[in-house]
Backbone as CSV, one residue per row, in Angstrom:
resi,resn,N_x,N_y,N_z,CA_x,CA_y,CA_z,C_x,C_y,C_z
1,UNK,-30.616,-6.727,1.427,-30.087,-7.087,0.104,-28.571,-6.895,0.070
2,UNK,-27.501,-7.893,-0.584,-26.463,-7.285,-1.192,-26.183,-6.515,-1.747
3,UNK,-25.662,-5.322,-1.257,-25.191,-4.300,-1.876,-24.018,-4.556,-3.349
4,UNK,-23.619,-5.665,-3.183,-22.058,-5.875,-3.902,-23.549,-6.879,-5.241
5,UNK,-24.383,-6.991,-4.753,-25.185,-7.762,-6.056,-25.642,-6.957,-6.537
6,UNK,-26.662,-5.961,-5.472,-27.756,-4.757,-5.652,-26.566,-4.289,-7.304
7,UNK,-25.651,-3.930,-7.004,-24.741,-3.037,-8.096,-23.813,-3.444,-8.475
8,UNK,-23.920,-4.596,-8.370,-23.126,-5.407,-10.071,-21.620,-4.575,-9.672
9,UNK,-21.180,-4.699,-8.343,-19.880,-4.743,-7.906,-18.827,-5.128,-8.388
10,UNK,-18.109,-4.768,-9.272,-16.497,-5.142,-9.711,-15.488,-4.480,-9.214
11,UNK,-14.073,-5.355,-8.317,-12.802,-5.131,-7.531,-12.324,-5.455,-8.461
12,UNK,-11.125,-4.703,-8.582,-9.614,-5.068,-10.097,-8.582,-4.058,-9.206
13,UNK,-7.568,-4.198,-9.513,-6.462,-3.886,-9.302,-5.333,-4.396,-8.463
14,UNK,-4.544,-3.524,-7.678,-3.472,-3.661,-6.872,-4.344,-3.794,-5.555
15,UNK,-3.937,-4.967,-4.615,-4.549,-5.014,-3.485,-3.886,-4.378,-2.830
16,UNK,-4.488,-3.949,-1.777,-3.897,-2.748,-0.903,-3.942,-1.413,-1.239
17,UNK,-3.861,-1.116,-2.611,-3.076,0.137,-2.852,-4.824,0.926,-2.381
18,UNK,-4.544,2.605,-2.947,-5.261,3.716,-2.709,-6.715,2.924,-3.740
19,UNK,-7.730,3.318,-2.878,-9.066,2.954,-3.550,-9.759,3.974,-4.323
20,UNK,-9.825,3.944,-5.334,-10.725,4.734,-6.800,-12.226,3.712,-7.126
21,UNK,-13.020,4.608,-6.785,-14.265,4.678,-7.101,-14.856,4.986,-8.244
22,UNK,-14.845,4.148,-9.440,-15.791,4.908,-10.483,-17.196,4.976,-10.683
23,UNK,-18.249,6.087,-10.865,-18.875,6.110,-10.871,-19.766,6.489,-12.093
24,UNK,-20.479,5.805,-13.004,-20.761,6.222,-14.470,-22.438,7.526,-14.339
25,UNK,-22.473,7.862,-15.163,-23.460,9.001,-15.461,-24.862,8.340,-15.900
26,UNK,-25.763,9.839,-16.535,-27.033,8.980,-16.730,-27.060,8.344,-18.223
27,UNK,-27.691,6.687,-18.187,-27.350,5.969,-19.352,-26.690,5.373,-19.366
28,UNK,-25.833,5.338,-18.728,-24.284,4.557,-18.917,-24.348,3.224,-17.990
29,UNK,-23.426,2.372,-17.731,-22.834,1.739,-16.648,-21.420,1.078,-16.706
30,UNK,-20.711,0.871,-16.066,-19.622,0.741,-15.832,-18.577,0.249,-16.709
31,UNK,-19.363,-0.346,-17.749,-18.594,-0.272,-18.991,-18.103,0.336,-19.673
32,UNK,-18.670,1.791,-19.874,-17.952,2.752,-20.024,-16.375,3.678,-19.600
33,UNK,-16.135,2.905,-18.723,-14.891,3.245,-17.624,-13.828,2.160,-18.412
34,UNK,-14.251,1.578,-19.024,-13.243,-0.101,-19.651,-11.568,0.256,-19.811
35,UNK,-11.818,1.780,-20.510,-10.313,2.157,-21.555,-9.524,3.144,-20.983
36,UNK,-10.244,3.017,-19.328,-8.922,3.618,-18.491,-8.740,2.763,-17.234
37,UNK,-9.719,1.800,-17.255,-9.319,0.871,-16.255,-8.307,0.406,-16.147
38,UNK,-7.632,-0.006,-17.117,-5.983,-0.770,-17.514,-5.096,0.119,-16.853
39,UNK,-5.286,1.122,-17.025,-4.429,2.170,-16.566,-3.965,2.309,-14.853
40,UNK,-5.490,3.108,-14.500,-5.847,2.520,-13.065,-5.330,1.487,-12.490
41,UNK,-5.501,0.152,-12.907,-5.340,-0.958,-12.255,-4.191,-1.513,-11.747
42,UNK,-3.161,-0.695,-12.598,-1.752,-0.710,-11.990,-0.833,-0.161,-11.012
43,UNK,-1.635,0.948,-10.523,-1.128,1.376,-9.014,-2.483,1.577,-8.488
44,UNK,-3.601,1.467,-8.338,-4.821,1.354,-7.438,-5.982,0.342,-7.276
45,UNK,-6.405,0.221,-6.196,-7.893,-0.824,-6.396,-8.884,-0.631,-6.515
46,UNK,-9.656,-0.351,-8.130,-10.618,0.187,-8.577,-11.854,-0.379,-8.182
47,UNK,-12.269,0.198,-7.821,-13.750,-0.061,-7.510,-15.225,0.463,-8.937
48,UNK,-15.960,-0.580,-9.352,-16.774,-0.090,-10.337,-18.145,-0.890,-9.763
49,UNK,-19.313,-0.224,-10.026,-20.234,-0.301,-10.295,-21.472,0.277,-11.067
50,UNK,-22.480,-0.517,-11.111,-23.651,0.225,-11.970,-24.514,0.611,-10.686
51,UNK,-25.232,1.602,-11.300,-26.332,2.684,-10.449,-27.332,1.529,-10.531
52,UNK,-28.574,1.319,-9.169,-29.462,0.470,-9.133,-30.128,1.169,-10.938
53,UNK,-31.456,0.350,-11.810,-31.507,0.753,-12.745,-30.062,0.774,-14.003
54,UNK,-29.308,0.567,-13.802,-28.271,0.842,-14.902,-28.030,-0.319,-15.051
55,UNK,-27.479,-0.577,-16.381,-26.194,-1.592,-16.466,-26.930,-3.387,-16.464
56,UNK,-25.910,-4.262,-15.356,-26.395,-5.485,-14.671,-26.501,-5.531,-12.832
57,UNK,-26.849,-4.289,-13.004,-27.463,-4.168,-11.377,-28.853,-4.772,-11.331
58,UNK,-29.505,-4.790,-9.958,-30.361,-5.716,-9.543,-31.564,-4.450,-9.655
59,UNK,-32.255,-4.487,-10.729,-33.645,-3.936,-11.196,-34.907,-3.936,-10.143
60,UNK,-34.391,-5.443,-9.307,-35.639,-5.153,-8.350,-35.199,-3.906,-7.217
61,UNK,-34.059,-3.986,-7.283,-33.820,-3.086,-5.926,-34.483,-1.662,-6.074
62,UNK,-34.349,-1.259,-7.836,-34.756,0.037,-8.273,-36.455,0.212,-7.664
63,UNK,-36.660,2.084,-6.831,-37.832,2.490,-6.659,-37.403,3.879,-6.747
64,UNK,-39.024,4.270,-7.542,-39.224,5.924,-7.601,-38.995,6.687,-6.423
65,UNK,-39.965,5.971,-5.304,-39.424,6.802,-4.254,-38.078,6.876,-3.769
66,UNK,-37.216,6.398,-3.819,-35.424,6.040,-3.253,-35.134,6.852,-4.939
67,UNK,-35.469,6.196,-5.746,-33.886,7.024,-6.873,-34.490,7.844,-7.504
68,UNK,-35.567,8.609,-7.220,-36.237,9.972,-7.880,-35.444,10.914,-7.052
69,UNK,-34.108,10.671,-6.736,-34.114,11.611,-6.019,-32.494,11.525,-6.329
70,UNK,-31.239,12.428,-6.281,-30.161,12.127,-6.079,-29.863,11.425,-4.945
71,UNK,-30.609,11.762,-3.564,-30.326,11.381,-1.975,-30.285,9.601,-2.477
72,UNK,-31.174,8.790,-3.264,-30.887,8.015,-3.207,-30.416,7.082,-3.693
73,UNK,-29.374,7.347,-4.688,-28.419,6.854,-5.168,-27.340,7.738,-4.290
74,UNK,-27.335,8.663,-3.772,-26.307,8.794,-2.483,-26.152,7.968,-1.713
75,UNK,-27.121,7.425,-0.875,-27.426,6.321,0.173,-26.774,5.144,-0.371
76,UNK,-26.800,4.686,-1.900,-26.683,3.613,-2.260,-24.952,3.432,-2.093
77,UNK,-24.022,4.726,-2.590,-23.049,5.115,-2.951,-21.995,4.525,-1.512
78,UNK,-22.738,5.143,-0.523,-22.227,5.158,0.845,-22.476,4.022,1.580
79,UNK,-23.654,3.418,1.385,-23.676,1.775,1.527,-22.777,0.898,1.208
80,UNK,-22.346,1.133,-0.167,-21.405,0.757,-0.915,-19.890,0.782,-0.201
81,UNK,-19.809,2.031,0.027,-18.199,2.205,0.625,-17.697,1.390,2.423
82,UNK,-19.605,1.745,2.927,-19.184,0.575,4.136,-19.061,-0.744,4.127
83,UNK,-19.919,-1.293,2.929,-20.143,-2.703,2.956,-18.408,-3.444,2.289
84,UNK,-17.988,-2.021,1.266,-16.426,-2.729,1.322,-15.407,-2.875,2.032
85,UNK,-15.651,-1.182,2.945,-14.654,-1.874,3.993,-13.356,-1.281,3.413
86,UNK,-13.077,-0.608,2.442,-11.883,-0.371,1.808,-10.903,0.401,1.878
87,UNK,-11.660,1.201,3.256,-11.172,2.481,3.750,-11.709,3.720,2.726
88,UNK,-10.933,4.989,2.979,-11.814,6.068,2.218,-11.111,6.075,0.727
89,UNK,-12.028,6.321,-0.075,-11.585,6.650,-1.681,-11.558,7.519,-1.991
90,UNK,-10.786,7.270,-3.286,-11.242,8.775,-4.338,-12.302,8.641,-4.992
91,UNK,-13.687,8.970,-4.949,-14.413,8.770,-5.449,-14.159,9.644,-6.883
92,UNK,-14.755,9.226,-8.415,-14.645,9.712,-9.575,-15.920,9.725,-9.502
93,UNK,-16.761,10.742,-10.173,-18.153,10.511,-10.599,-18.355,11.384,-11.866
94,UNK,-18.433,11.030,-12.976,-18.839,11.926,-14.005,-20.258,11.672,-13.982
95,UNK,-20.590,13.376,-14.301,-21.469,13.875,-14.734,-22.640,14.334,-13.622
96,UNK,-24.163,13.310,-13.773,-24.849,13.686,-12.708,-24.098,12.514,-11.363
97,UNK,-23.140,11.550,-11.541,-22.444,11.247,-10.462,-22.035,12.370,-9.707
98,UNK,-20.974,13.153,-10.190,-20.070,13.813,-9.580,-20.659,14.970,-8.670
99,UNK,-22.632,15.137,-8.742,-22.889,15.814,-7.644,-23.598,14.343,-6.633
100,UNK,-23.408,13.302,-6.881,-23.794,12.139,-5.850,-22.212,12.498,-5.043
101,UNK,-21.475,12.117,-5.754,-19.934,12.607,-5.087,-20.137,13.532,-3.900
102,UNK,-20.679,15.021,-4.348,-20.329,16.429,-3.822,-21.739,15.693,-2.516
103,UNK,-22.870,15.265,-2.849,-23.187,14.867,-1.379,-22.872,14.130,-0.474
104,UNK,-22.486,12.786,-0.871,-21.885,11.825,-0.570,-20.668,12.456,0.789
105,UNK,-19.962,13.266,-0.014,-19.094,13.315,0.828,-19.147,14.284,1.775
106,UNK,-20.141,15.892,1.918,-20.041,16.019,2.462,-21.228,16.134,3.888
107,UNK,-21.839,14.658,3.768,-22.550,13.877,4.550,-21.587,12.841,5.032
108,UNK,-20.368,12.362,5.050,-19.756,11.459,4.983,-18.579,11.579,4.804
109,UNK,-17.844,12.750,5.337,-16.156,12.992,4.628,-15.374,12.076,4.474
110,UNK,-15.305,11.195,5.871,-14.090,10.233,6.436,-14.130,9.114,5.573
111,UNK,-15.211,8.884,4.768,-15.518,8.211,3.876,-14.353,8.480,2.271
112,UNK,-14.543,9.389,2.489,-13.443,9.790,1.031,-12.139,10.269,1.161
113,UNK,-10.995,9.840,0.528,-9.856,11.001,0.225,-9.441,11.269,-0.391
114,UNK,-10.989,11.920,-1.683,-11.052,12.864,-2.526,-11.813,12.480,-3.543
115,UNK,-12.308,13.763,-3.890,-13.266,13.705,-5.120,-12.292,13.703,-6.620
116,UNK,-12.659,13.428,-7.638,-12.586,13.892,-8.900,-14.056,13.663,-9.671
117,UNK,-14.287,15.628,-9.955,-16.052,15.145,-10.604,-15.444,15.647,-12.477
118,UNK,-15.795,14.696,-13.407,-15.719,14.658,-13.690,-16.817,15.114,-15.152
119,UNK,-16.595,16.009,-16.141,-17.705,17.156,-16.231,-18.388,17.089,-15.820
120,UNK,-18.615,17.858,-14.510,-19.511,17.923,-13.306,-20.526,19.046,-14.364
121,UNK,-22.195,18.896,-13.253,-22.616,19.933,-13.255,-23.610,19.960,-12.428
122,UNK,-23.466,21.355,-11.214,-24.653,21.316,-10.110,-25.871,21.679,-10.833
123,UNK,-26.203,22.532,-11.870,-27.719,22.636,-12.205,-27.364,22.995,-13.727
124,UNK,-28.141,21.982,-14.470,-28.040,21.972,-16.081,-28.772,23.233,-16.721
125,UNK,-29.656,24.169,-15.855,-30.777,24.876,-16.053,-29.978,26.052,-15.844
126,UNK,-30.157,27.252,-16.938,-29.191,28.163,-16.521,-30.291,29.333,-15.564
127,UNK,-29.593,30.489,-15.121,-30.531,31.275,-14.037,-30.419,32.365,-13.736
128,UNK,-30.976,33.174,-15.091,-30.793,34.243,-15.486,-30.517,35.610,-14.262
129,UNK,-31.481,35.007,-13.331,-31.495,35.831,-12.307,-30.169,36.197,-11.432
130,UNK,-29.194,34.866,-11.231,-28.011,35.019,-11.069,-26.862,35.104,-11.867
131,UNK,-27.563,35.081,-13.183,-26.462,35.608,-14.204,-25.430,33.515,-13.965
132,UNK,-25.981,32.773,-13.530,-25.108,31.437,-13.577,-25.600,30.439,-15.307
133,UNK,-25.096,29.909,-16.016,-25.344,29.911,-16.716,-24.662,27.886,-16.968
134,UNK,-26.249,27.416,-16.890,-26.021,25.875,-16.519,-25.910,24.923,-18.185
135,UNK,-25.919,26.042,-19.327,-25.867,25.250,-20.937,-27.166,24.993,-21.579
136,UNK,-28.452,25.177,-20.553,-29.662,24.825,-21.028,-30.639,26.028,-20.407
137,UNK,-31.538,26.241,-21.076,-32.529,26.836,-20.767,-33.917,26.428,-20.402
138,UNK,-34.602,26.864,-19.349,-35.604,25.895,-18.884,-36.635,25.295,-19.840
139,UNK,-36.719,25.973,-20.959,-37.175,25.768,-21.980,-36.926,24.423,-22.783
140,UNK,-35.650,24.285,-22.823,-34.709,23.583,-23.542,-34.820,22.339,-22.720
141,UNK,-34.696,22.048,-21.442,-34.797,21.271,-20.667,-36.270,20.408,-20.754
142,UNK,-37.032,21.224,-20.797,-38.688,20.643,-20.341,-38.671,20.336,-22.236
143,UNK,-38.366,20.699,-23.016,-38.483,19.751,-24.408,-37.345,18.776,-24.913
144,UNK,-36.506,18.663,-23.918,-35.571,17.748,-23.867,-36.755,16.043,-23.157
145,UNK,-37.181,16.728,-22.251,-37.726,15.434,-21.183,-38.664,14.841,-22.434
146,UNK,-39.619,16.191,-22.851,-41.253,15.800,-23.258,-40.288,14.669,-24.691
147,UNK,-39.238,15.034,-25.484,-38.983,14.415,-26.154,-38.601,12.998,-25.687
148,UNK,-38.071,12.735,-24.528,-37.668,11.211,-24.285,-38.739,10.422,-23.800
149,UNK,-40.081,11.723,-23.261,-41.282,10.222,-22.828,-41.644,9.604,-23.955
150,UNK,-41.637,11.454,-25.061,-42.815,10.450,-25.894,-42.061,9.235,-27.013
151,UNK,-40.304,9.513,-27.136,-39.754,8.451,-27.741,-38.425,8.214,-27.367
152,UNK,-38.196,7.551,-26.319,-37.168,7.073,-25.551,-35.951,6.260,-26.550
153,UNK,-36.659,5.720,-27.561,-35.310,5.664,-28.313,-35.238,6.447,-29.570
154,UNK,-36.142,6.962,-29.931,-35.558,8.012,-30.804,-34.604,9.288,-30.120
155,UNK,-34.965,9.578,-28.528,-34.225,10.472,-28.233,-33.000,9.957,-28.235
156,UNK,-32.668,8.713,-27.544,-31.608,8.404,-27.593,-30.516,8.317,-29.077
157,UNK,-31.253,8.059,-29.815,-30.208,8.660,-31.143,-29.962,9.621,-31.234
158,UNK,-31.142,10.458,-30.940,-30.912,12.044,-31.310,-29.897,12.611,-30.418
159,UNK,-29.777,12.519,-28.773,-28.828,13.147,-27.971,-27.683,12.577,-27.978
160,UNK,-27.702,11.387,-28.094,-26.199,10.622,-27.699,-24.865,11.630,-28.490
161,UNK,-25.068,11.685,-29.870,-24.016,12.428,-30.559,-24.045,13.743,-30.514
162,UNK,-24.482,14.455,-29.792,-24.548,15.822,-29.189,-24.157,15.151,-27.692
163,UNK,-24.006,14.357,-26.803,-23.620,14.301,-25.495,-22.502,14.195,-25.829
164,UNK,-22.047,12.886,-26.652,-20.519,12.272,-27.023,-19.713,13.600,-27.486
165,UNK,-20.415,14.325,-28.623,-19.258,15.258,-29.631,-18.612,14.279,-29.877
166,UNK,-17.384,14.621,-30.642,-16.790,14.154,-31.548,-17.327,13.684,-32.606
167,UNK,-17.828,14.428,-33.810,-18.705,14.292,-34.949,-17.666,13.489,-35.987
168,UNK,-16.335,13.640,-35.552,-15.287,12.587,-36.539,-15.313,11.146,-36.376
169,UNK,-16.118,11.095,-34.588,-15.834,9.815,-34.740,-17.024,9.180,-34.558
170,UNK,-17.741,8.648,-35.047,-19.353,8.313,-34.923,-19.419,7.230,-34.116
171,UNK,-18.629,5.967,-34.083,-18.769,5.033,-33.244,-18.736,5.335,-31.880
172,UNK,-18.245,6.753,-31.197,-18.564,7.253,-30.129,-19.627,7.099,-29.863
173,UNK,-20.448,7.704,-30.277,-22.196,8.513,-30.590,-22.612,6.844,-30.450
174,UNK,-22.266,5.961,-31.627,-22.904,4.790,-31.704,-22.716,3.541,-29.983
175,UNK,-21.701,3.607,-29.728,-21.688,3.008,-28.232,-22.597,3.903,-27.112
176,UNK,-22.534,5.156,-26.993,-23.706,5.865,-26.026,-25.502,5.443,-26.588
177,UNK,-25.507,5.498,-27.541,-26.543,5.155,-27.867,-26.922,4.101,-27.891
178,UNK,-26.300,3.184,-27.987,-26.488,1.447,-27.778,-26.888,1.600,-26.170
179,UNK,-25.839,2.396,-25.265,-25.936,1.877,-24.017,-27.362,2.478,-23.484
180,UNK,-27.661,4.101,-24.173,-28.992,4.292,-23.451,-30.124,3.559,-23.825
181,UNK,-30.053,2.939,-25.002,-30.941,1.857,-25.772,-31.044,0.550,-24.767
182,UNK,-29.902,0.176,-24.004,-30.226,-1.027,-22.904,-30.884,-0.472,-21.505
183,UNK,-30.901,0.764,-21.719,-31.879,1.178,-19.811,-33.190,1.238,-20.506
184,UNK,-34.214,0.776,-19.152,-35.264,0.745,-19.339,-36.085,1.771,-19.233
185,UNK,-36.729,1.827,-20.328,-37.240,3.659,-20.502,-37.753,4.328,-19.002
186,UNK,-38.500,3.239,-18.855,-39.596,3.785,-17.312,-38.441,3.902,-16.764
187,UNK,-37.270,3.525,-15.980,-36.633,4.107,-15.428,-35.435,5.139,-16.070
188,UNK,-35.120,5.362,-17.348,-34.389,6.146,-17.661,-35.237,7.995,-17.442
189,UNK,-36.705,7.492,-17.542,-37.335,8.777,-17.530,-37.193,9.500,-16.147
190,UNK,-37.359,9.058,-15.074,-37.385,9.046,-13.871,-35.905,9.779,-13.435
191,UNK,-35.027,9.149,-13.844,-32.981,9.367,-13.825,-32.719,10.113,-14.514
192,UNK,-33.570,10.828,-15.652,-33.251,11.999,-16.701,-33.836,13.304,-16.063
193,UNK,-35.151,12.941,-15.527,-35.595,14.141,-14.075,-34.543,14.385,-13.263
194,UNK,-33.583,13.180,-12.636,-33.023,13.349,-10.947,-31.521,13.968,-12.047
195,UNK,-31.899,13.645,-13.348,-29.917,14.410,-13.838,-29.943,15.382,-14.298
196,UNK,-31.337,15.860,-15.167,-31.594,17.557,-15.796,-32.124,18.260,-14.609
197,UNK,-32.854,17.996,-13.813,-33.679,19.225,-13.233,-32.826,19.430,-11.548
198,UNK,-31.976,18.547,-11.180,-31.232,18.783,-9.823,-30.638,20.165,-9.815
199,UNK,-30.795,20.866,-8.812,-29.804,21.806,-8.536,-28.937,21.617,-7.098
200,UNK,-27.883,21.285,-7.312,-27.077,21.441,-5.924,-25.658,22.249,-6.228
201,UNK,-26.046,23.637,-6.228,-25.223,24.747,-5.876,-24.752,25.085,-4.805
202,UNK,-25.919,24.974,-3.933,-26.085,25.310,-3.062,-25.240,24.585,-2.046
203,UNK,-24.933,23.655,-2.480,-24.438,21.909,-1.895,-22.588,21.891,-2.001
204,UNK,-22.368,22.764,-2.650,-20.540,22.471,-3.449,-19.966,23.634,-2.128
205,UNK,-20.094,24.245,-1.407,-20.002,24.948,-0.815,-19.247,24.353,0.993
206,UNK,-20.094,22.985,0.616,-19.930,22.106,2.256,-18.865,20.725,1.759
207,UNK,-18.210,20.995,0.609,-17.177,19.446,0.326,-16.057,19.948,1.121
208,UNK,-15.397,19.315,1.819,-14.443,19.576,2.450,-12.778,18.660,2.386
209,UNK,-13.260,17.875,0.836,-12.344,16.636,0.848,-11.623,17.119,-0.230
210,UNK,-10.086,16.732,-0.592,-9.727,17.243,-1.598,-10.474,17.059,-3.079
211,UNK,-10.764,18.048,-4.017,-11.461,17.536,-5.072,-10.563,18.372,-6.545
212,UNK,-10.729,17.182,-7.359,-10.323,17.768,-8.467,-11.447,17.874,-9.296
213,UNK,-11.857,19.264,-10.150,-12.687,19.556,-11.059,-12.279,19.142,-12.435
214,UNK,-12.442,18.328,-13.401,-11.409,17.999,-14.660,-13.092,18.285,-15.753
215,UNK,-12.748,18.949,-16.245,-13.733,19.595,-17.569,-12.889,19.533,-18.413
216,UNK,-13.820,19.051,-19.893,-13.346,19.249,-21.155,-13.464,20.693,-21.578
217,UNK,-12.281,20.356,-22.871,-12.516,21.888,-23.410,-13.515,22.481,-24.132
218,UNK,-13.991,21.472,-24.552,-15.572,22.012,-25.460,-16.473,20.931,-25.229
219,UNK,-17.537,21.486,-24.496,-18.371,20.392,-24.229,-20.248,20.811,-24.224
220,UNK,-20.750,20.495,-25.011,-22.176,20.895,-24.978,-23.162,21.003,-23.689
221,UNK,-22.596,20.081,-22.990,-24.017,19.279,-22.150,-23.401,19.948,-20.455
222,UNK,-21.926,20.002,-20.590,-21.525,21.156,-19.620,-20.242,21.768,-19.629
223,UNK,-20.434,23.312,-20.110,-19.495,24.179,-21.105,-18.341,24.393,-19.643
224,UNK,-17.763,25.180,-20.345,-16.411,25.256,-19.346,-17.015,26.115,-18.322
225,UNK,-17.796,27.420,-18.754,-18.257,27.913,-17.633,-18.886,27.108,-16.149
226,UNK,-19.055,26.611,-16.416,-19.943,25.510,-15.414,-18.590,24.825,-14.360
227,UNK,-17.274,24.103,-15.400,-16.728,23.959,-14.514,-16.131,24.774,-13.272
228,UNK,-15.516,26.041,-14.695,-15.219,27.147,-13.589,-16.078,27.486,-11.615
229,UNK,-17.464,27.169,-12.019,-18.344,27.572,-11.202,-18.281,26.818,-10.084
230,UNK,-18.177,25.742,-10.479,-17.715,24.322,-9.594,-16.741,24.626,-9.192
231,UNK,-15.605,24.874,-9.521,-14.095,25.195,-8.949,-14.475,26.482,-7.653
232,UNK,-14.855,27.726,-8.019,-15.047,28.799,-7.474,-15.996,28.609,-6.192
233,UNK,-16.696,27.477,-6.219,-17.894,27.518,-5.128,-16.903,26.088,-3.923
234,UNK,-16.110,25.204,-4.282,-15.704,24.004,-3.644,-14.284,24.683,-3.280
235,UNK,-14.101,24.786,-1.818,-13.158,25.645,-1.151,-11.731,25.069,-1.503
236,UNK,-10.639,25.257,-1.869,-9.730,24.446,-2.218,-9.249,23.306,-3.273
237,UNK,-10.828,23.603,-3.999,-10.232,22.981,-5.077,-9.553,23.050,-6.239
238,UNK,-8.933,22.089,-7.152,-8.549,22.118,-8.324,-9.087,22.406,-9.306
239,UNK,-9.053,23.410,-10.459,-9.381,22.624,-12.154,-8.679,22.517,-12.888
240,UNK,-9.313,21.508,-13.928,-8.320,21.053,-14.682,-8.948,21.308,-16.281
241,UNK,-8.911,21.887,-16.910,-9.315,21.429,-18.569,-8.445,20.863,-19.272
242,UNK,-9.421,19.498,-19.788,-9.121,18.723,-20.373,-9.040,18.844,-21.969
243,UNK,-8.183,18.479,-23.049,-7.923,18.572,-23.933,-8.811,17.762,-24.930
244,UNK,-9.526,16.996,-24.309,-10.575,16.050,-24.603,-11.387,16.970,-24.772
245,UNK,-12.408,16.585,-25.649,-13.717,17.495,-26.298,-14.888,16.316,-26.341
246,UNK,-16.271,17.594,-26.025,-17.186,15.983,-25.643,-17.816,15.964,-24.106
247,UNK,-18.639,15.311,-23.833,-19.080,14.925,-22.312,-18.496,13.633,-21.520
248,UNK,-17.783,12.910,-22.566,-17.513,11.188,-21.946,-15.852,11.259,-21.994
249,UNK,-15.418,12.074,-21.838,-13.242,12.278,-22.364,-13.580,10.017,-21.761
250,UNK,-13.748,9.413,-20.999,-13.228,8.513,-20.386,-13.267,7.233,-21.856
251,UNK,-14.419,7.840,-22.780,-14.297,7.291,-23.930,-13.601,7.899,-25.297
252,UNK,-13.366,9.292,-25.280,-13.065,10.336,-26.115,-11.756,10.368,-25.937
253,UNK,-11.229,10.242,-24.679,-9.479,10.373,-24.261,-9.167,9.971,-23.133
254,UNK,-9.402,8.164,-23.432,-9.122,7.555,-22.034,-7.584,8.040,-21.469
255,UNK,-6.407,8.043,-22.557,-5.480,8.087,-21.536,-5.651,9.157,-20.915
256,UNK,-5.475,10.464,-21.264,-6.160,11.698,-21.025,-6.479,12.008,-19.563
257,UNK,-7.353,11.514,-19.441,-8.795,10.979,-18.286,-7.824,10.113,-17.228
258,UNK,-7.435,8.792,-17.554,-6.732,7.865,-17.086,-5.624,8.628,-16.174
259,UNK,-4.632,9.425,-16.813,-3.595,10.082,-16.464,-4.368,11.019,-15.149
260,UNK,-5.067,12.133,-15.881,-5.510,12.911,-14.359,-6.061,12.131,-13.393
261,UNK,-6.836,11.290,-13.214,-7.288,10.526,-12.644,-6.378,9.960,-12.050
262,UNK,-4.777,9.271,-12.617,-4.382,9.040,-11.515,-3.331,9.916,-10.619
263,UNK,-3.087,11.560,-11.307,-2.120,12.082,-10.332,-2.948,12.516,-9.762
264,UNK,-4.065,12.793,-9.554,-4.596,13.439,-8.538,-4.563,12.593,-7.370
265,UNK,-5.549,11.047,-7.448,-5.659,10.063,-6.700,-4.185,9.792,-5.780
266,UNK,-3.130,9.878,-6.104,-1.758,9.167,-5.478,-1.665,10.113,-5.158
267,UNK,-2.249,11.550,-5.129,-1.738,12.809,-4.031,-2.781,13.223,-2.849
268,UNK,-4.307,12.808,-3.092,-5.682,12.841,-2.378,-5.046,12.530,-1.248
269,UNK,-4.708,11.713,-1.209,-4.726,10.734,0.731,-3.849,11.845,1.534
């Protein structure tokens, strides 16, 4: 199969220049990236796509066995970067991207030159036992799911404006919710398993590419602690808190977003 069809592949920018990878979260697809693309596009060659399942990617390609899993939307990620040919990127990945990122690359370094995860989080589940503390409780988690089988779009009203924040501005809330309203439940249920219940802690330990950590300052779905944790476990990396409030800054404070995104990128290589 085409990979550049499989995922609804879009090239924009400066030819030649440094390659940026965006990568959207669960629910989303690449539309979401729109209001810092402009930005981007003027000193780099952005690379966007949707996750098989997301967006206007190719639905047949989507299977339980391949994307029940992070590994395989990893596979897909890295397919991706050979079939362009573009040399290594900065890959961006918010959210449950940005641990496709943290495998991606370090299965694949030469592939990247550099991460930015973008409110990252290795395990949403906090763990009392290590005192790590992921924003949710296992509790909280397993009536998060049971709520989206049994009403996939009522959840989606209900979480979107608790993911978004920004309670001033509702049309936030109202575009996330439109967009989880276009994935198809059977597979959003499946991608809400591989984005709440993953743990790769264990995993941030082996990135070896430059990475920037960029967390908002108040964010429900993953609090600052979390970034911190990310910073402390990925050898050499950056953080950054963002002034943006919320889980999506790329819609909340594109320039914001836009800006870190690109000093980091023009210093990665």
């Amino acid at each position: 199969m085409d990979v550049r069809s499989r995922n609804h592949v879009t090239v924009t920018g400066r030819t030649g220049g440094p390659v940026v990878m965006l990568a959207h979260g669960f629910g989303c697809d690449q539309n979401l990236w729109r209001l810092v693309v402009p930005e981007l596009e003027r000193h780099f060659t952005v690379v966007l796509f949707d996750h098989v399942g997301s967006g206007r990617s190719d639905l047949s390609a989507w299977s339980r066995e391949r994307h029940g899993s992070l590994d395989g939307y990893v596979d897909d990620v890295l397919e991706l970067c050979r079939e362009l040919a573009l040399g290594p990127v900065t890959f961006v990945g918010h959210s449950v991207s940005a641990m496709m990122g943290v495998l991606a690359a370090a299965r694949e370094p030469d592939a990247f030159s550099g991460l930015v995860l973008l409110a990252p989080s290795p395990c949403f589940v906090d763990d009392p036992a290590t005192g790590y503390r992921g924003g949710f409780s296992a509790e909280d988690v397993d009536e998060l799911l049971e709520s989206l089988d049994a009403n996939y779009l009522g959840w989606s009203g209900a979480m979107a404006p608790v993911i978004m924040g920004n309670a001033g501005r509702p049309e936030l809330a109202e575009e996330l919710t439109n967009s989880f309203c276009r994935t198809d439940p059977a597979i959003a249920r499946v991608f809400a398993r591989v984005t709440f219940l993953s743990d790769n802690r264990a995993d941030l330990a082996a990135v070896r590419v430059p990475t920037l950590v960029a967390q908002c300052s108040l964010d429900a779905i993953a609090p600052p602690e979390v970034g911190a944790y990310v910073h402390a476990q990925i050898p050499g990396s950056e953080l950054l808190t963002l002034n943006a409030t919320g889980h999506c800054p790329q819609l909340a404070a594109p320039e914001e977003t836009a800006a870190a995104i690109s000093a980091f990128a023009g210093t990665a290589r």
